[in-house]
XYZ file of C-alpha atoms in Angstrom:
509
model
C -37.117 79.868 99.110
C -35.343 82.554 97.519
C -31.686 83.226 96.919
C -32.185 86.609 94.877
C -32.867 88.894 97.640
C -30.077 91.838 97.976
C -30.014 91.031 101.691
C -29.247 87.519 101.035
C -26.575 88.508 98.286
C -25.032 90.980 100.500
C -24.686 88.630 103.441
C -23.405 85.703 101.577
C -20.610 88.285 99.728
C -19.752 89.267 103.455
C -19.261 85.772 104.416
C -17.549 84.619 101.256
C -20.231 82.169 100.836
C -22.395 80.941 97.851
C -25.833 82.672 98.147
C -27.440 79.575 97.297
C -25.821 77.559 100.167
C -26.322 80.386 102.637
C -30.124 80.440 101.772
C -30.408 76.714 102.065
C -28.725 76.609 105.546
C -31.243 79.165 106.724
C -34.239 77.265 105.364
C -33.072 74.298 107.133
C -32.620 76.225 110.580
C -36.094 77.728 109.828
C -37.776 74.161 109.225
C -36.271 72.894 112.651
C -37.868 75.867 114.394
C -41.028 75.000 112.660
C -40.793 71.253 113.754
C -40.383 72.292 117.455
C -43.581 74.450 116.984
C -45.347 71.620 115.631
C -46.116 73.297 112.451
C -46.977 70.963 109.654
C -44.629 70.521 106.495
C -45.732 72.074 103.464
C -46.541 69.536 100.865
C -44.102 71.502 98.464
C -41.200 73.791 99.515
C -39.992 75.198 96.064
C -36.711 76.910 95.785
C -36.305 79.737 93.159
C -33.110 78.152 91.674
C -35.029 75.147 90.670
C -37.719 77.049 88.962
C -35.990 79.374 86.747
C -37.434 78.027 83.473
C -40.851 78.536 84.886
C -39.852 82.309 85.896
C -38.686 82.951 82.511
C -41.701 81.575 80.839
C -44.002 83.933 83.107
C -42.132 86.855 82.057
C -42.234 85.892 78.415
C -45.851 85.842 78.735
C -46.272 89.000 80.410
C -43.999 90.623 77.698
C -46.144 89.073 74.877
C -49.319 90.453 76.508
C -47.675 93.985 76.062
C -47.439 94.280 79.862
C -43.707 94.698 80.490
C -40.702 96.297 78.499
C -36.887 95.693 78.394
C -33.982 98.437 79.024
C -30.305 96.979 78.747
C -31.159 93.454 79.735
C -33.562 94.570 82.622
C -37.210 93.627 82.339
C -39.704 95.846 84.003
C -43.435 95.485 84.505
C -45.581 98.442 83.357
C -48.197 99.306 85.915
C -50.121 101.392 83.823
C -50.924 98.392 81.676
C -52.770 97.178 84.603
C -55.702 99.598 85.664
C -56.767 97.694 88.629
C -53.203 98.129 90.220
C -53.674 98.991 94.140
C -57.022 97.043 94.322
C -55.677 95.084 97.332
C -53.931 97.618 99.360
C -56.200 100.785 98.294
C -53.117 102.553 97.640
C -52.299 104.755 94.708
C -49.821 104.365 92.088
C -47.751 107.302 93.193
C -47.446 105.599 96.638
C -45.402 102.708 95.206
C -41.841 102.217 95.800
C -39.196 99.962 94.313
C -39.665 96.316 95.682
C -36.212 96.189 97.454
C -35.862 99.636 98.897
C -33.420 100.841 95.884
C -33.313 104.096 94.474
C -35.995 104.596 91.451
C -34.440 103.839 88.079
C -34.861 107.119 85.945
C -34.709 104.832 83.000
C -38.531 103.273 83.792
C -41.306 104.493 81.915
C -43.220 105.070 85.321
C -41.539 105.223 88.829
C -43.807 102.768 90.118
C -42.885 100.004 87.484
C -40.987 97.214 88.995
C -38.176 94.648 87.726
C -39.361 91.143 86.592
C -35.693 90.559 85.659
C -32.500 92.022 86.564
C -29.331 92.240 84.534
C -26.266 90.591 85.780
C -23.974 92.573 88.204
C -20.586 91.772 89.819
C -20.845 89.567 92.837
C -24.453 88.613 92.095
C -25.839 85.087 90.963
C -27.083 84.964 87.370
C -28.638 82.769 84.745
C -28.920 82.864 81.093
C -32.307 84.458 79.663
C -33.720 85.787 76.463
C -32.708 89.269 77.928
C -29.366 88.468 78.796
C -27.854 87.071 81.994
C -29.250 88.055 85.378
C -31.564 86.867 88.057
C -35.464 87.264 88.597
C -37.121 90.101 90.510
C -38.527 89.385 93.817
C -42.024 89.457 92.975
C -41.921 87.280 90.083
C -40.622 84.252 91.962
C -43.675 84.043 93.869
C -46.244 84.185 91.145
C -44.355 81.740 89.059
C -43.697 79.121 91.516
C -47.422 79.534 93.017
C -48.676 78.964 89.506
C -46.662 76.115 88.892
C -47.994 74.014 91.656
C -51.384 75.589 92.485
C -52.295 77.054 89.020
C -53.077 80.603 88.456
C -56.251 80.548 90.722
C -56.115 79.355 94.065
C -57.803 79.681 97.403
C -55.332 81.331 100.087
C -52.304 83.541 99.797
C -50.678 84.503 103.268
C -47.866 86.731 104.233
C -46.861 89.458 106.677
C -48.896 92.648 106.818
C -45.979 94.414 105.420
C -46.018 92.636 102.286
C -49.495 93.818 101.331
C -47.722 96.615 99.274
C -46.018 96.502 97.087
C -45.119 92.996 97.176
C -48.521 91.130 96.932
C -49.884 94.202 94.948
C -47.239 93.519 92.371
C -47.895 89.762 92.504
C -51.433 90.294 91.561
C -50.652 92.722 88.675
C -47.879 90.378 87.197
C -50.005 87.346 87.687
C -53.194 88.889 85.818
C -51.036 89.928 83.257
C -49.694 86.415 82.658
C -53.203 84.788 82.903
C -56.307 87.224 83.071
C -58.278 84.381 84.789
C -55.711 84.503 87.748
C -57.547 84.940 91.193
C -56.760 84.450 94.762
C -59.946 84.144 96.890
C -58.544 84.996 100.287
C -55.414 87.076 101.487
C -54.438 86.333 105.000
C -52.015 88.836 106.438
C -50.335 88.223 109.819
C -49.585 91.121 112.418
C -46.239 92.122 113.599
C -44.152 90.947 116.846
C -43.952 93.506 119.316
C -41.863 93.227 122.257
C -43.238 94.981 125.661
C -45.384 97.114 123.275
C -42.305 98.200 121.068
C -41.583 96.733 117.612
C -38.943 93.842 117.692
C -35.649 94.928 115.948
C -32.211 94.252 116.318
C -31.574 98.180 116.370
C -33.688 98.324 119.606
C -31.802 95.459 121.141
C -34.987 93.551 121.679
C -34.423 91.042 119.000
C -34.148 87.197 119.677
C -35.034 83.924 117.835
C -37.672 81.335 118.260
C -34.866 78.776 119.683
C -33.653 81.380 122.415
C -37.603 81.257 123.472
C -37.778 77.572 123.365
C -34.766 76.954 125.598
C -36.462 78.603 128.472
C -40.238 77.709 127.617
C -41.779 74.788 126.073
C -42.571 74.909 122.285
C -46.089 74.194 123.013
C -46.164 77.041 125.272
C -44.955 79.497 122.548
C -47.598 77.992 120.209
C -50.356 78.304 122.655
C -49.005 81.944 123.210
C -49.538 82.785 119.454
C -52.850 80.977 119.084
C -54.147 83.150 121.805
C -53.774 86.095 119.658
C -55.693 86.440 116.375
C -53.335 86.234 113.401
C -54.170 89.518 111.927
C -53.629 91.439 115.337
C -50.066 92.447 116.560
C -48.502 90.030 119.043
C -47.146 91.923 121.828
C -44.423 89.280 123.453
C -43.613 89.822 126.971
C -42.278 87.396 129.824
C -45.751 87.697 131.710
C -47.794 86.500 128.849
C -45.454 83.696 127.640
C -45.358 82.563 131.259
C -49.208 82.590 131.549
C -49.463 80.685 128.548
C -46.841 78.157 129.775
C -48.953 77.848 132.940
C -51.975 77.174 131.066
C -50.414 74.473 128.887
C -49.205 72.896 132.079
C -52.682 72.837 133.560
C -53.929 71.178 130.144
C -51.601 68.231 130.245
C -51.796 67.655 134.042
C -55.497 67.709 133.784
C -54.975 65.156 130.926
C -52.592 63.149 132.783
C -54.879 62.876 135.544
C -57.923 61.955 133.374
C -55.705 59.008 131.887
C -54.639 57.654 135.399
C -57.893 57.856 136.756
C -59.615 55.960 134.043
C -57.054 53.396 133.798
C -57.463 52.784 137.602
C -61.253 52.641 136.903
C -60.772 50.325 134.077
C -63.300 47.863 134.744
C -65.975 50.282 135.567
C -65.071 52.013 132.132
C -65.515 48.702 130.244
C -69.057 48.407 131.884
C -69.708 51.874 130.956
C -68.910 51.507 127.529
C -72.046 49.218 127.109
C -74.235 51.530 129.093
C -75.734 53.814 126.703
C -77.104 56.981 127.880
C -74.639 57.508 130.953
C -72.859 60.644 129.731
C -74.319 63.430 131.901
C -76.349 66.010 130.221
C -73.698 68.600 131.335
C -70.981 66.593 129.760
C -72.871 66.011 126.596
C -73.495 69.956 126.366
C -69.953 70.748 127.073
C -68.947 68.310 124.046
C -71.235 69.650 121.636
C -70.297 73.049 122.479
C -66.725 72.331 121.963
C -67.393 70.724 118.548
C -69.307 73.563 117.676
C -66.949 76.304 118.843
C -64.131 74.714 116.881
C -65.729 74.619 113.738
C -67.475 78.263 114.006
C -64.528 80.018 115.189
C -61.890 78.387 112.810
C -64.543 79.252 109.969
C -64.580 82.769 111.344
C -61.035 83.965 110.041
C -59.102 81.467 112.096
C -60.338 82.951 115.395
C -58.578 80.715 117.780
C -58.353 83.002 120.977
C -62.023 82.134 121.300
C -61.605 78.406 121.324
C -58.780 78.490 124.013
C -60.564 81.163 126.032
C -64.151 79.533 126.405
C -65.203 76.124 125.476
C -61.824 74.381 126.041
C -61.655 76.064 129.506
C -65.246 74.958 130.344
C -64.464 71.311 129.120
C -61.023 71.046 131.354
C -63.085 72.412 134.453
C -65.821 69.844 133.786
C -63.020 67.028 133.534
C -61.639 68.069 136.890
C -65.304 67.809 138.436
C -65.376 64.369 137.223
C -61.984 63.401 138.690
C -63.244 64.607 142.035
C -66.152 62.505 141.715
C -64.094 59.340 141.029
C -62.031 60.137 144.100
C -64.734 59.986 146.180
C -66.686 56.856 147.429
C -70.221 57.580 146.006
C -72.733 55.356 144.230
C -71.541 53.087 141.528
C -74.013 54.930 139.127
C -72.385 58.208 139.865
C -68.823 56.712 139.052
C -70.084 55.017 135.867
C -71.457 58.416 134.582
C -68.433 60.289 135.777
C -66.257 57.555 134.343
C -67.929 57.666 130.962
C -68.330 61.385 130.694
C -64.506 61.953 131.556
C -63.752 59.282 128.585
C -65.860 61.198 126.031
C -64.460 64.662 127.486
C -60.918 63.540 127.312
C -61.230 62.210 123.904
C -62.912 65.625 122.588
C -60.382 67.817 124.289
C -57.600 65.822 122.740
C -59.237 65.913 119.395
C -59.474 69.864 119.654
C -55.683 70.087 120.849
C -54.599 67.981 117.870
C -56.524 70.304 115.444
C -54.838 73.444 117.053
C -51.344 71.548 116.932
C -51.356 71.478 120.787
C -51.110 67.715 121.044
C -47.595 66.552 121.637
C -46.269 63.233 120.334
C -44.809 62.689 123.805
C -46.800 61.188 126.852
C -48.514 63.646 129.211
C -46.039 62.670 131.781
C -43.230 63.491 129.631
C -44.747 66.665 128.394
C -44.954 67.906 131.809
C -41.406 66.910 132.778
C -40.061 68.833 129.970
C -42.046 71.960 131.119
C -40.443 71.469 134.884
C -37.038 71.036 133.337
C -37.434 74.391 131.685
C -38.724 75.830 134.859
C -35.630 74.685 136.792
C -33.562 76.316 133.987
C -35.401 79.495 134.187
C -34.955 79.488 138.109
C -31.209 78.400 137.902
C -32.073 75.563 140.149
C -31.815 72.103 140.028
C -34.305 69.352 141.108
C -32.067 68.430 143.991
C -32.237 72.343 145.176
C -35.988 72.024 145.062
C -36.287 68.735 147.088
C -33.845 70.442 149.548
C -35.832 73.186 150.116
C -38.886 71.056 150.440
C -37.270 68.911 153.213
C -36.190 72.316 154.914
C -39.739 73.583 154.672
C -41.196 70.342 156.142
C -38.561 70.753 158.954
C -39.581 74.499 159.625
C -43.294 73.468 159.714
C -42.499 70.490 162.218
C -40.814 72.911 164.294
C -43.900 75.417 163.977
C -41.331 77.939 162.401
C -44.231 79.014 159.953
C -42.461 82.305 159.348
C -39.375 80.275 157.759
C -41.822 77.913 156.146
C -43.521 80.817 154.341
C -40.408 82.446 153.338
C -39.148 79.331 151.653
C -42.486 79.099 149.767
C -42.368 82.696 148.680
C -38.758 82.616 147.626
C -39.420 79.700 145.310
C -42.460 81.094 143.896
C -40.775 84.223 142.961
C -38.518 81.982 140.815
C -41.374 80.025 139.244
C -41.625 77.001 141.608
C -44.937 76.722 143.287
C -45.218 74.058 146.226
C -48.263 71.957 146.793
C -49.074 70.186 150.178
C -50.924 66.864 148.722
C -54.040 66.375 150.545
C -54.307 63.411 153.044
C -50.546 62.910 153.087
C -47.271 64.898 154.443
C -46.057 64.870 150.899
C -45.083 68.106 149.000
C -45.093 68.192 145.091
C -44.073 71.057 142.929
C -45.023 72.446 139.795
C -43.965 75.543 137.422
C -45.749 78.828 137.980
C -45.543 82.559 136.772
C -42.552 84.186 138.219
C -42.088 87.702 139.782
C -41.038 89.542 136.915
C -40.911 93.211 137.570
C -37.307 93.571 136.690
C -36.927 91.157 134.051
C -36.309 91.856 130.574
C -38.643 90.934 127.803
C -35.935 88.933 126.008
C -35.280 85.268 127.396
C -31.649 85.546 126.244
C -28.966 88.227 125.054
C -30.050 89.071 121.575
C -27.446 87.915 118.851
C -25.183 90.357 117.307
C -26.157 89.140 114.077
C -28.831 87.113 112.361
C -26.110 85.158 110.523
C -25.274 83.465 113.869
C -28.182 81.231 112.931
C -25.678 78.537 112.066
C -24.282 78.607 115.597
C -27.603 78.201 117.162
C -27.919 74.971 119.313
C -30.138 72.290 118.127
C -33.682 71.858 119.690
C -33.615 70.573 123.249
C -33.390 66.864 123.222
C -36.697 64.848 124.534
C -36.189 63.961 128.209
C -36.424 60.438 129.450
C -39.698 59.085 130.480
C -40.480 60.081 133.943
C -43.116 59.543 136.271
C -46.187 61.658 136.640
C -46.339 64.659 138.683
C -47.636 63.859 142.080
C -50.581 65.535 143.015
C -54.119 65.031 143.347
C -55.534 67.579 141.125
C -53.880 69.969 138.311
C -53.870 73.649 139.886
C -55.229 75.983 137.280
C -53.389 78.909 136.007
C -52.657 81.552 138.403
C -55.278 84.411 139.301
C -53.495 87.002 137.575
C -54.619 90.025 135.093
C -54.851 88.172 131.996
C -53.949 89.768 128.647
C -56.915 89.904 126.267
C -55.202 86.846 124.232
C -54.561 84.638 127.331
C -57.369 82.235 128.372
C -59.738 83.509 131.354
C -61.501 80.883 133.536
C -62.620 80.251 137.179
C -59.734 78.820 138.789
C -58.932 77.713 142.255
C -56.379 79.838 144.058
C -52.608 79.227 143.132
C -51.021 77.029 145.570
C -48.297 79.556 145.894
C -50.640 82.020 147.379
C -51.309 79.611 150.321
C -49.620 80.481 153.850
C -48.392 77.900 156.443
C -49.916 79.630 159.599
C -52.529 77.457 161.287
C -56.207 78.735 160.534
C -57.314 80.985 163.292
C -60.622 79.898 164.568
C -63.628 82.350 164.227
C -64.433 84.496 167.123
């Protein structure tokens, strides 16, 4: 966590604020967003201001090894002293630019030489050093803190694709100049975020924050969407894709809730089944083995999370619903025991996979589903009472055989992301979120902020709702049949409830 970038210094000067305080505030807001997305906190979160001695020590080593020189209080790394410069990016020396988009200093021996230490300037933070007061360059901060906590050689270094050159290239050069044994086994660079196939930027007016997205969509939906894209690939964010992801996660949690409730109701049979070895069906055992294997092999294959979400997980969820169907029917006891034990093991395995992927919430399944529904209502600009009133109006229309009006109510709600489901064997109707009609909707979930500095004014993450009763329905409705993006899960799914019409079935001719 830095304080020395010219962007932070410039913004702090505009606000009349200490750069360290500004940086710290942004870092805290960032960590809140990461908590919402269920990203594990790192073991160490080093701040540049707390590691100035380590930075100066590394610069001194580089100079002692003949790889840096001073000019009037500035210290520059000499790229000519490192013949392997460019090995990560494949770029040539002449392609380099100064690390922070400033004009090339004519005093440097080579235009590609980059700053390790910058002499103090008015309006900038500074620290004492053997070369005079100043502040560290951007690149040396990362190398020094990494070496302090991880030693000079470690396994994985991450970062955005745009940091490959020159930042990471410079990190390699200066780290090797300080310690020849320095080595990083794997460089993992993530792709850019695009909005409707355009790069996200404030200048294009399509810039918005994580918190603006999670105000209208559950954080688990955003995480699922991100995991549905390989991290090295560009992420094309659009309303349609985030809504498909949201529907997919709702389907997962409805399946989990239905399974928990069915197993609880079948508790006595489950206890019997626990002592009955070999009663898991071969199909269920094969599915469990496949899910375990897919998780291990695909994560080992450059964290290929989309394949896990698209294939084995969907197969397991489908089989869980098949087990639920068996438990709801009056069949032989042996079939119930097999279905119960199979469902128990499938539920356990699916939760384990979701946990590894960071998709298993700390709340109950019923609470998570309620959170999804609350956001769906917010997107639709409706209240729960509005939806219940529409359900009553539709029931009256059906009673009066006004099927055109009944269909129109269902269609109008579906266009706003509310799907009505008639519960089999009853006269009740439940509702669930669905993908809206979005032809005219902008990609951004909210008006973009005029300035990123407004982060301190962002609202806190949505409060956890109170516990609520489980959604009333027999089976979870699988995500809608739509043209799925490459990153979104593909699966065999029953027709979405919103596609049903209320006209009586016409008897065959």
